[in-house]
Coordinates of C-alpha atoms in Angstrom, one line a residue:
X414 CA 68.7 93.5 114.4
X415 CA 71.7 91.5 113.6
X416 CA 74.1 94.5 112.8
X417 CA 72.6 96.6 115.5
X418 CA 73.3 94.3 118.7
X419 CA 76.5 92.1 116.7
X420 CA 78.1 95.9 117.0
X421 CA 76.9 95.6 120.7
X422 CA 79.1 92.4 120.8
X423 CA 81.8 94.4 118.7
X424 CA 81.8 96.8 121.7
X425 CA 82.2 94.6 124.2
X426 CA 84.8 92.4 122.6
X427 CA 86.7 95.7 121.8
X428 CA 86.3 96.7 125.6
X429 CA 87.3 92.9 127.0
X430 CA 90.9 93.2 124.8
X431 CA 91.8 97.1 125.5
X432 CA 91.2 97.0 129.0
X433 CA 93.6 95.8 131.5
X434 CA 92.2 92.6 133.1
X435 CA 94.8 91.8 136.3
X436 CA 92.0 93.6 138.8
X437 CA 89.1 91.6 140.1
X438 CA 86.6 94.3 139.7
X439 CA 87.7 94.3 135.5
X440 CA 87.4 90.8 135.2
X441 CA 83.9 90.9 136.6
X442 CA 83.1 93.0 134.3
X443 CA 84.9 91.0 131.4
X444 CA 82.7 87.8 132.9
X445 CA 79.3 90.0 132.4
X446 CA 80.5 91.4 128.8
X447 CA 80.4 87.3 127.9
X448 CA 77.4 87.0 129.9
X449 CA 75.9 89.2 127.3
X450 CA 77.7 88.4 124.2
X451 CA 76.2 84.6 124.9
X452 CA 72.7 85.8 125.5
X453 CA 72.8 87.8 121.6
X454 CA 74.2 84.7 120.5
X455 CA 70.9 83.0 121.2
X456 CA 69.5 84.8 117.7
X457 CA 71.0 82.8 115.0
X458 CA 71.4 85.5 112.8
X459 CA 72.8 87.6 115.3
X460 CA 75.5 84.2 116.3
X461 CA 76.6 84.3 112.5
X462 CA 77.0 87.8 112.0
X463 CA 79.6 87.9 115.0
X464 CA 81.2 84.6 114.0
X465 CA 80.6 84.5 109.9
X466 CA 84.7 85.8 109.3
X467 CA 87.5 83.9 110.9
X468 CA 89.0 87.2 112.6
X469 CA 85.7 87.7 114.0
X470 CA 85.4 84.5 115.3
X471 CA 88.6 84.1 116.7
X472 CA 88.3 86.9 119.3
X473 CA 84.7 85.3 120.5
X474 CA 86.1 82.3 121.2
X475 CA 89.2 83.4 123.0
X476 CA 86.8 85.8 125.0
X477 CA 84.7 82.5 126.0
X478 CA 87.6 80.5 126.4
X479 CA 89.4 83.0 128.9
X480 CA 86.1 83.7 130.8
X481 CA 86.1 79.6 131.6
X482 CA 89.5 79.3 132.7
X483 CA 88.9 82.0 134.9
X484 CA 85.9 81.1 136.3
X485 CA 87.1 77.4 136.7
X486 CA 89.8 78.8 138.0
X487 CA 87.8 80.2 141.0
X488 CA 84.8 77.8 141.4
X489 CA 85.9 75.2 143.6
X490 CA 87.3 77.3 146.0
X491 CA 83.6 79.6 145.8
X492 CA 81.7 76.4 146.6
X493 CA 83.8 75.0 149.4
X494 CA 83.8 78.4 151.4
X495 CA 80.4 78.7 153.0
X496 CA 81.1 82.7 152.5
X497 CA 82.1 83.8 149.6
X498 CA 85.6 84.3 148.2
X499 CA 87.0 88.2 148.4
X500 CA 87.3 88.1 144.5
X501 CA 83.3 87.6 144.8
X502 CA 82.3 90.1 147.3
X503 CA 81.4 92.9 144.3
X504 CA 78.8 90.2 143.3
X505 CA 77.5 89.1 146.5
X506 CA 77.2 92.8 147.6
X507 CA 74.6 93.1 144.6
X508 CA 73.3 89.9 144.8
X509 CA 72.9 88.8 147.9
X510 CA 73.1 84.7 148.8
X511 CA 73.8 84.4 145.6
X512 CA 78.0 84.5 145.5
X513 CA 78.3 81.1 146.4
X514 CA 76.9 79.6 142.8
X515 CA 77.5 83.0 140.4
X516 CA 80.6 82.2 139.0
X517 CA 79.6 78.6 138.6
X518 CA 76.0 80.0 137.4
X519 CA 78.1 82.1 134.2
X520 CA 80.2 79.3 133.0
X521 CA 77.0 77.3 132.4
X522 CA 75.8 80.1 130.5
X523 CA 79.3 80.0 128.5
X524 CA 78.2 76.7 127.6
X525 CA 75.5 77.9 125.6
X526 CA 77.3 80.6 124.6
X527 CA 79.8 77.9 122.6
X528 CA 76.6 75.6 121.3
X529 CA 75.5 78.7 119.5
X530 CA 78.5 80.0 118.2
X531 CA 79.8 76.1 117.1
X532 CA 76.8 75.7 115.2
X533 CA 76.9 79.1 113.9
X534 CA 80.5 79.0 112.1
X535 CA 82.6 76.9 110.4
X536 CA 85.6 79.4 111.6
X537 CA 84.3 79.5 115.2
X538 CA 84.5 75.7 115.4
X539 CA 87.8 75.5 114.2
X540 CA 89.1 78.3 116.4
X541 CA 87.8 75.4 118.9
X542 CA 89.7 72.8 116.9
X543 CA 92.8 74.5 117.9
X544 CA 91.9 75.4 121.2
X545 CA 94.2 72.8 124.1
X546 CA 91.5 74.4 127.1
X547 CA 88.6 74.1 125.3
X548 CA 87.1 70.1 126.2
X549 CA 89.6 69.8 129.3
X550 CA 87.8 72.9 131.1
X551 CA 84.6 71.4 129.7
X552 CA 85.2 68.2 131.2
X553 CA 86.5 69.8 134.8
X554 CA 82.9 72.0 134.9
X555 CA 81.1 68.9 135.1
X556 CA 83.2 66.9 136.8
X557 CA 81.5 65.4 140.1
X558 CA 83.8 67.8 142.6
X559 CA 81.9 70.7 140.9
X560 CA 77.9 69.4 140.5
X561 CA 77.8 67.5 143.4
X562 CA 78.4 70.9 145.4
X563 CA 75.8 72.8 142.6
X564 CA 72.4 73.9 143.9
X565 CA 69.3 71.3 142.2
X566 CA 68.8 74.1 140.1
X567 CA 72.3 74.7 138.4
X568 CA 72.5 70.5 138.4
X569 CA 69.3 70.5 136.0
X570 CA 71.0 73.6 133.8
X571 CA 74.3 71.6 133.5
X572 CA 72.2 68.6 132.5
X573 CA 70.8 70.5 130.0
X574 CA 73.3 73.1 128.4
X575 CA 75.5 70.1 127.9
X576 CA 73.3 67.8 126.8
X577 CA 72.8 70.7 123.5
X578 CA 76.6 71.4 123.3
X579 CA 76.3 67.2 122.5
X580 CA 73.4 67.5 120.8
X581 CA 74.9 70.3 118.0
X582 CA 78.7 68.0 118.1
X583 CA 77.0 65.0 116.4
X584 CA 75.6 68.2 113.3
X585 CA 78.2 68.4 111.8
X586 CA 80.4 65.8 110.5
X587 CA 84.1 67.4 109.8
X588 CA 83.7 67.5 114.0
X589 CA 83.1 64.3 114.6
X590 CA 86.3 62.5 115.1
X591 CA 88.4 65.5 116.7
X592 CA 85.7 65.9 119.0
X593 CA 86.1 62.5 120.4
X594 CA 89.4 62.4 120.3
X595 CA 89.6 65.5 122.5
X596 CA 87.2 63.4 125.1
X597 CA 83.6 64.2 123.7
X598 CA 82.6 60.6 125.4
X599 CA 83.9 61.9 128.6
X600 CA 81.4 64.4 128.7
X601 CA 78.7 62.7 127.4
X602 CA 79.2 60.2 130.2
X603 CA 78.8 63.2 132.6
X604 CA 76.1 63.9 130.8
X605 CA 74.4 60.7 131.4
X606 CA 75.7 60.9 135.0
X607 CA 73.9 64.6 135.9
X608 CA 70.4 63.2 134.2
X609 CA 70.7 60.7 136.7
X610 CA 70.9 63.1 140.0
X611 CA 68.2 63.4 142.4
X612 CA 65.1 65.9 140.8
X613 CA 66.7 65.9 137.6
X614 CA 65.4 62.6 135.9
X615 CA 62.1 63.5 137.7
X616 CA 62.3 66.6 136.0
X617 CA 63.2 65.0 133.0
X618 CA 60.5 62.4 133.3
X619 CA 57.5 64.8 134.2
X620 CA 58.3 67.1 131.8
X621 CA 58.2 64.2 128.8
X622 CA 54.8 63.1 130.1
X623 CA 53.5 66.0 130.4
X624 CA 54.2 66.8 126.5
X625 CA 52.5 63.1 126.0
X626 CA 55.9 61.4 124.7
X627 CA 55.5 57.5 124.4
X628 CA 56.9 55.4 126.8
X629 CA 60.4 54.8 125.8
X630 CA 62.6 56.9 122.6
X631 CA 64.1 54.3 120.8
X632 CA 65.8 52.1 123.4
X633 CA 65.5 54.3 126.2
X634 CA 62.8 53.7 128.4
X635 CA 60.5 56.9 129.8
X636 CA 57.9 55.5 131.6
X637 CA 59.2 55.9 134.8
X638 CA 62.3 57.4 136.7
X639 CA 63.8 54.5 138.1
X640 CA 63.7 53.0 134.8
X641 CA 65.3 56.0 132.7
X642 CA 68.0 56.1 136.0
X643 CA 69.0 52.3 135.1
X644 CA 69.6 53.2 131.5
X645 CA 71.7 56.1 132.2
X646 CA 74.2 54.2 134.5
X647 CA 74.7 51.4 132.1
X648 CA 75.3 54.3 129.2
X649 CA 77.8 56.0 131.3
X650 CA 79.6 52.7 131.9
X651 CA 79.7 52.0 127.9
X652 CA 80.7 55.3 127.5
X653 CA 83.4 55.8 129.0
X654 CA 84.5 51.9 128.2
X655 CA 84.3 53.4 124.4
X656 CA 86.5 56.3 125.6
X657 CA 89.2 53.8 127.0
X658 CA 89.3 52.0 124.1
X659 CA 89.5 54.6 121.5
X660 CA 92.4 55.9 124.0
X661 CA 94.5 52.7 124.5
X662 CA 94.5 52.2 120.4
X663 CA 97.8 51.5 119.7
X664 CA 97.4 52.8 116.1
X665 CA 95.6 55.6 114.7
X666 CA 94.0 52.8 112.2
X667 CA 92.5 51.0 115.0
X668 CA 91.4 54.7 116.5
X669 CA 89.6 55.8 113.6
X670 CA 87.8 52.1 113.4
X671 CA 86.7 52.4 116.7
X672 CA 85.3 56.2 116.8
X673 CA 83.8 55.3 113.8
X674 CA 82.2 52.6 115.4
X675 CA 81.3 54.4 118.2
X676 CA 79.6 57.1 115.3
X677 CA 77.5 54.6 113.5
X678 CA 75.9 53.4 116.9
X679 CA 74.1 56.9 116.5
X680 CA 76.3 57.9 119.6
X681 CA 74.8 55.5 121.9
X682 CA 71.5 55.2 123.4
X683 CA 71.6 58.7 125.1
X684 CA 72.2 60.4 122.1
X685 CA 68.2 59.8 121.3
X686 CA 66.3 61.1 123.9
X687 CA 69.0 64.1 124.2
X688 CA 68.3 67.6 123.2
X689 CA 65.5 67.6 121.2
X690 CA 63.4 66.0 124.0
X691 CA 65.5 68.1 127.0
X692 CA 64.2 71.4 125.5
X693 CA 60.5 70.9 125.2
X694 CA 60.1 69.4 128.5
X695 CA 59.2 71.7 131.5
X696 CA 60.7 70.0 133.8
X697 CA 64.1 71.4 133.7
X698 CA 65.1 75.4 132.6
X699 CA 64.5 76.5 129.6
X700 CA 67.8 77.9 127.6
X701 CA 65.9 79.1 124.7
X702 CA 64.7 82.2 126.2
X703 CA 66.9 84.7 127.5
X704 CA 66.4 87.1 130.8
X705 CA 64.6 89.3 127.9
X706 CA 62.8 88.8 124.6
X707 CA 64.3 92.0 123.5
X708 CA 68.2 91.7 123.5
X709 CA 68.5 95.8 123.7
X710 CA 66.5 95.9 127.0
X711 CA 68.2 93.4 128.6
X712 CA 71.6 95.1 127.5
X713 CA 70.5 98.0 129.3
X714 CA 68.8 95.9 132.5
X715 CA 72.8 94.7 132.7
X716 CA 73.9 98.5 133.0
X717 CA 71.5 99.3 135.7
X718 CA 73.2 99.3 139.0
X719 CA 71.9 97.1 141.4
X720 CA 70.7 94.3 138.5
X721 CA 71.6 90.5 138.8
X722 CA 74.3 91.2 136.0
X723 CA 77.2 93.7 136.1
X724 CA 76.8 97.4 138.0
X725 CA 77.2 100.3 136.0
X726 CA 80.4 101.3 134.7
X727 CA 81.5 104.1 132.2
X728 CA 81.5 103.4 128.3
X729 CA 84.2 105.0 127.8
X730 CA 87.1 102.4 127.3
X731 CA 89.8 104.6 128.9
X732 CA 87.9 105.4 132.4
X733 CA 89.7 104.3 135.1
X734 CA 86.3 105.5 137.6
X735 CA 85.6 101.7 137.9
X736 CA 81.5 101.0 138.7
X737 CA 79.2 103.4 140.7
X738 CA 80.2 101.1 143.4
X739 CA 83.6 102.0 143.6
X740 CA 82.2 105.7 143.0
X741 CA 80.1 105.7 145.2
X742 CA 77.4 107.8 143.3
X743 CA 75.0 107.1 139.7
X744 CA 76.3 107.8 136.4
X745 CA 74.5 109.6 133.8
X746 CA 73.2 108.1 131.0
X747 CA 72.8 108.9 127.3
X748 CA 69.6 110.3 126.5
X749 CA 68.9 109.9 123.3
X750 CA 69.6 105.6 123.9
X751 CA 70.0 105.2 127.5
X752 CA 72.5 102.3 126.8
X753 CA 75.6 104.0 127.5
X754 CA 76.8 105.4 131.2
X755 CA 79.4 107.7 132.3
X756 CA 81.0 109.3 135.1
X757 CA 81.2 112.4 133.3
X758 CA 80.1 114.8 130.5
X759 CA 84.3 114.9 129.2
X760 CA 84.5 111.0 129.3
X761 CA 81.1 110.9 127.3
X762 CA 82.4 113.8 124.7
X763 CA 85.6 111.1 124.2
X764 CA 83.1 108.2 123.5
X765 CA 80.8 109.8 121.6
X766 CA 82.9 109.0 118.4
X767 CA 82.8 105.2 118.9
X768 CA 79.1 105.1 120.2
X769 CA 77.2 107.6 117.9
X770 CA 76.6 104.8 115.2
X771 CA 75.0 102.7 117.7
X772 CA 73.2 105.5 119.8
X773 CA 71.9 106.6 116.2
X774 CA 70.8 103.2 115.0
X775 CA 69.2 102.4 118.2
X776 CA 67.0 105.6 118.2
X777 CA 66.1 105.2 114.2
X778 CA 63.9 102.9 115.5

């Protein structure tokens, strides 16, 4: 399963770098190739066998990291307009009263897309390492100009992907420092700051009683939701007071003290009722399942036209067609997988060389 859908990911990334990607219509389709990459990338084994080299991993994590900037790039402007942008109007037409929140809805899935991949690979982390976008576009997607104009839903997902990204920082300990340093406090004082948003600590709160959790996780109290709202505002204030501090250093010795420091606090009170308890409680979205148990039907749900992900375009990497909304018409499909379209039988004679070994592993079956 691994080989099968990491050469789905292969694909795509192979797709994302040959094809031009100054058009709207190919960077939508760029956004949904990540879409999908981060949705295999919820296997483990799968998330290591695309990251497990460092020229593998660097390509993933420039394909995340491009997808954000772009997105980021268009969000603010998506939420102010009460219709949507022209750059959206391919997704709206498919998805409609949706436009307003979709590009905002994909870079919280990137989010999980980089939790799996950082835990995944030592390479893929420091591709991140090296990365100058990486935290500052993390930072600007949860930055109160963004969630305060995101839907309750996409509120409660950002409260949760991020409290995970957090969550798999504090595994692994050649991270620890660079990750503050590049303003992992920040975030976690945004994360603090979304828990504490209207339906979201309720969320939060219901979903921990109804598992049966005790009262309070260490020193954070549970009981109630004006209770666990009190907590969070006095982490977010010590939060970003660490964060200041560590900043204004005047000397790296006095830095390192003081993330280290921050480190052996157990990274503050929020840090224990974070991830573990955010995923087992109903209360807010689960990011452990994807659309689909089975990755290779939901690649094929994201060809069909007229799905919540990208319309049908041709797999061949040369095709110019665009989607069967620019067409105008269906494609055909392979019959012996169904995961590959085209406009036509030449452009699927010209593909057949890069797709066999997937068509004929996925029909081996």
């Amino acid at each position: 399963m691994a080989y099968k859908r990491g050469a789905i990911v292969d694909h795509l990334l192979q797709q994302m770098l040959t094809a031009p990607g100054d058009s709207d219509k190919m960077r939508i389709r760029q956004l949904y190739s990540c879409r999908l990459i981060v949705f295999f990338s919820e296997n483990e084994a799968v998330a290591k066998y695309c990251v497990k080299e460092r020229e593998r991993a660097r390509p993933v994590a420039e394909a995340l990291l491009d997808a954000q900037a772009y997105l980021l790039h268009m969000i603010p402007g998506q939420l102010r307009e009460t219709k949507p942008v022209q750059d959206s109007e391919l997704l709206v037409k498919r998805e409609k009263g949706k436009g307003r929140y979709e590009f905002l809805d994909l870079a919280l899935e990137n989010i999980k897309g980089f939790a799996n991949f950082f835990r995944a690979s030592k390479h893929f982390r420091q591709a991140l390492q090296q990365s100058e976008t990486f935290f500052p576009d993390l930072e600007s997607l949860v930055s109160r100009n963004i969630t305060k104009r995101a839907s309750a839903h996409l509120q409660e997902k950002a409260a949760k992907h991020v409290s995970r990204l957090l969550h798999i920082f504090s595994q692994f300990e050649d991270c620890q420092h660079w990750t503050i340093d590049s303003g992992r406090l920040r975030i976690h004082a945004a994360a603090a700051r979304l828990l504490r948003l209207d339906g979201v600590t309720e969320g939060f709160v219901k979903g921990w009683k109804k598992l049966g959790g005790p009262s309070s996780a260490g020193s954070v109290p549970l009981a109630t939701s004006w209770q666990l709202r009190k907590h969070l505002e006095s982490s977010e204030k010590k939060l970003l007071y660490f964060d200041r501090r560590i900043r204004n250093a005047g000397d790296p010795h006095t830095a390192r003290k003081l993330r280290q420091e921050w480190l052996d606090m157990n990274e503050g009170a929020l840090a224990t009722m974070g991830w573990p308890a955010l995923e087992r409680c109903g209360g807010l979205p689960s990011v452990a399942q994807g659309p689909e148990q089975d990755g290779l039907r939901f690649a094929k749900a994201v060809a069909r036209a007229g799905s919540s992900a990208a319309p049908v375009v041709c797999s061949w990497e040369m095709c110019t067609e665009g989607s069967v909304l620019d067409a105008g018409r269906q494609f055909s499909k392979c019959a012996n997988c169904s995961l590959a379209f085209y406009c036509s039988k030449e452009h699927q004679k010209l593909h057949w060389t890069s797709h066999k070994k997937q068509c004929k592993a996925e029909t081996s079956d």
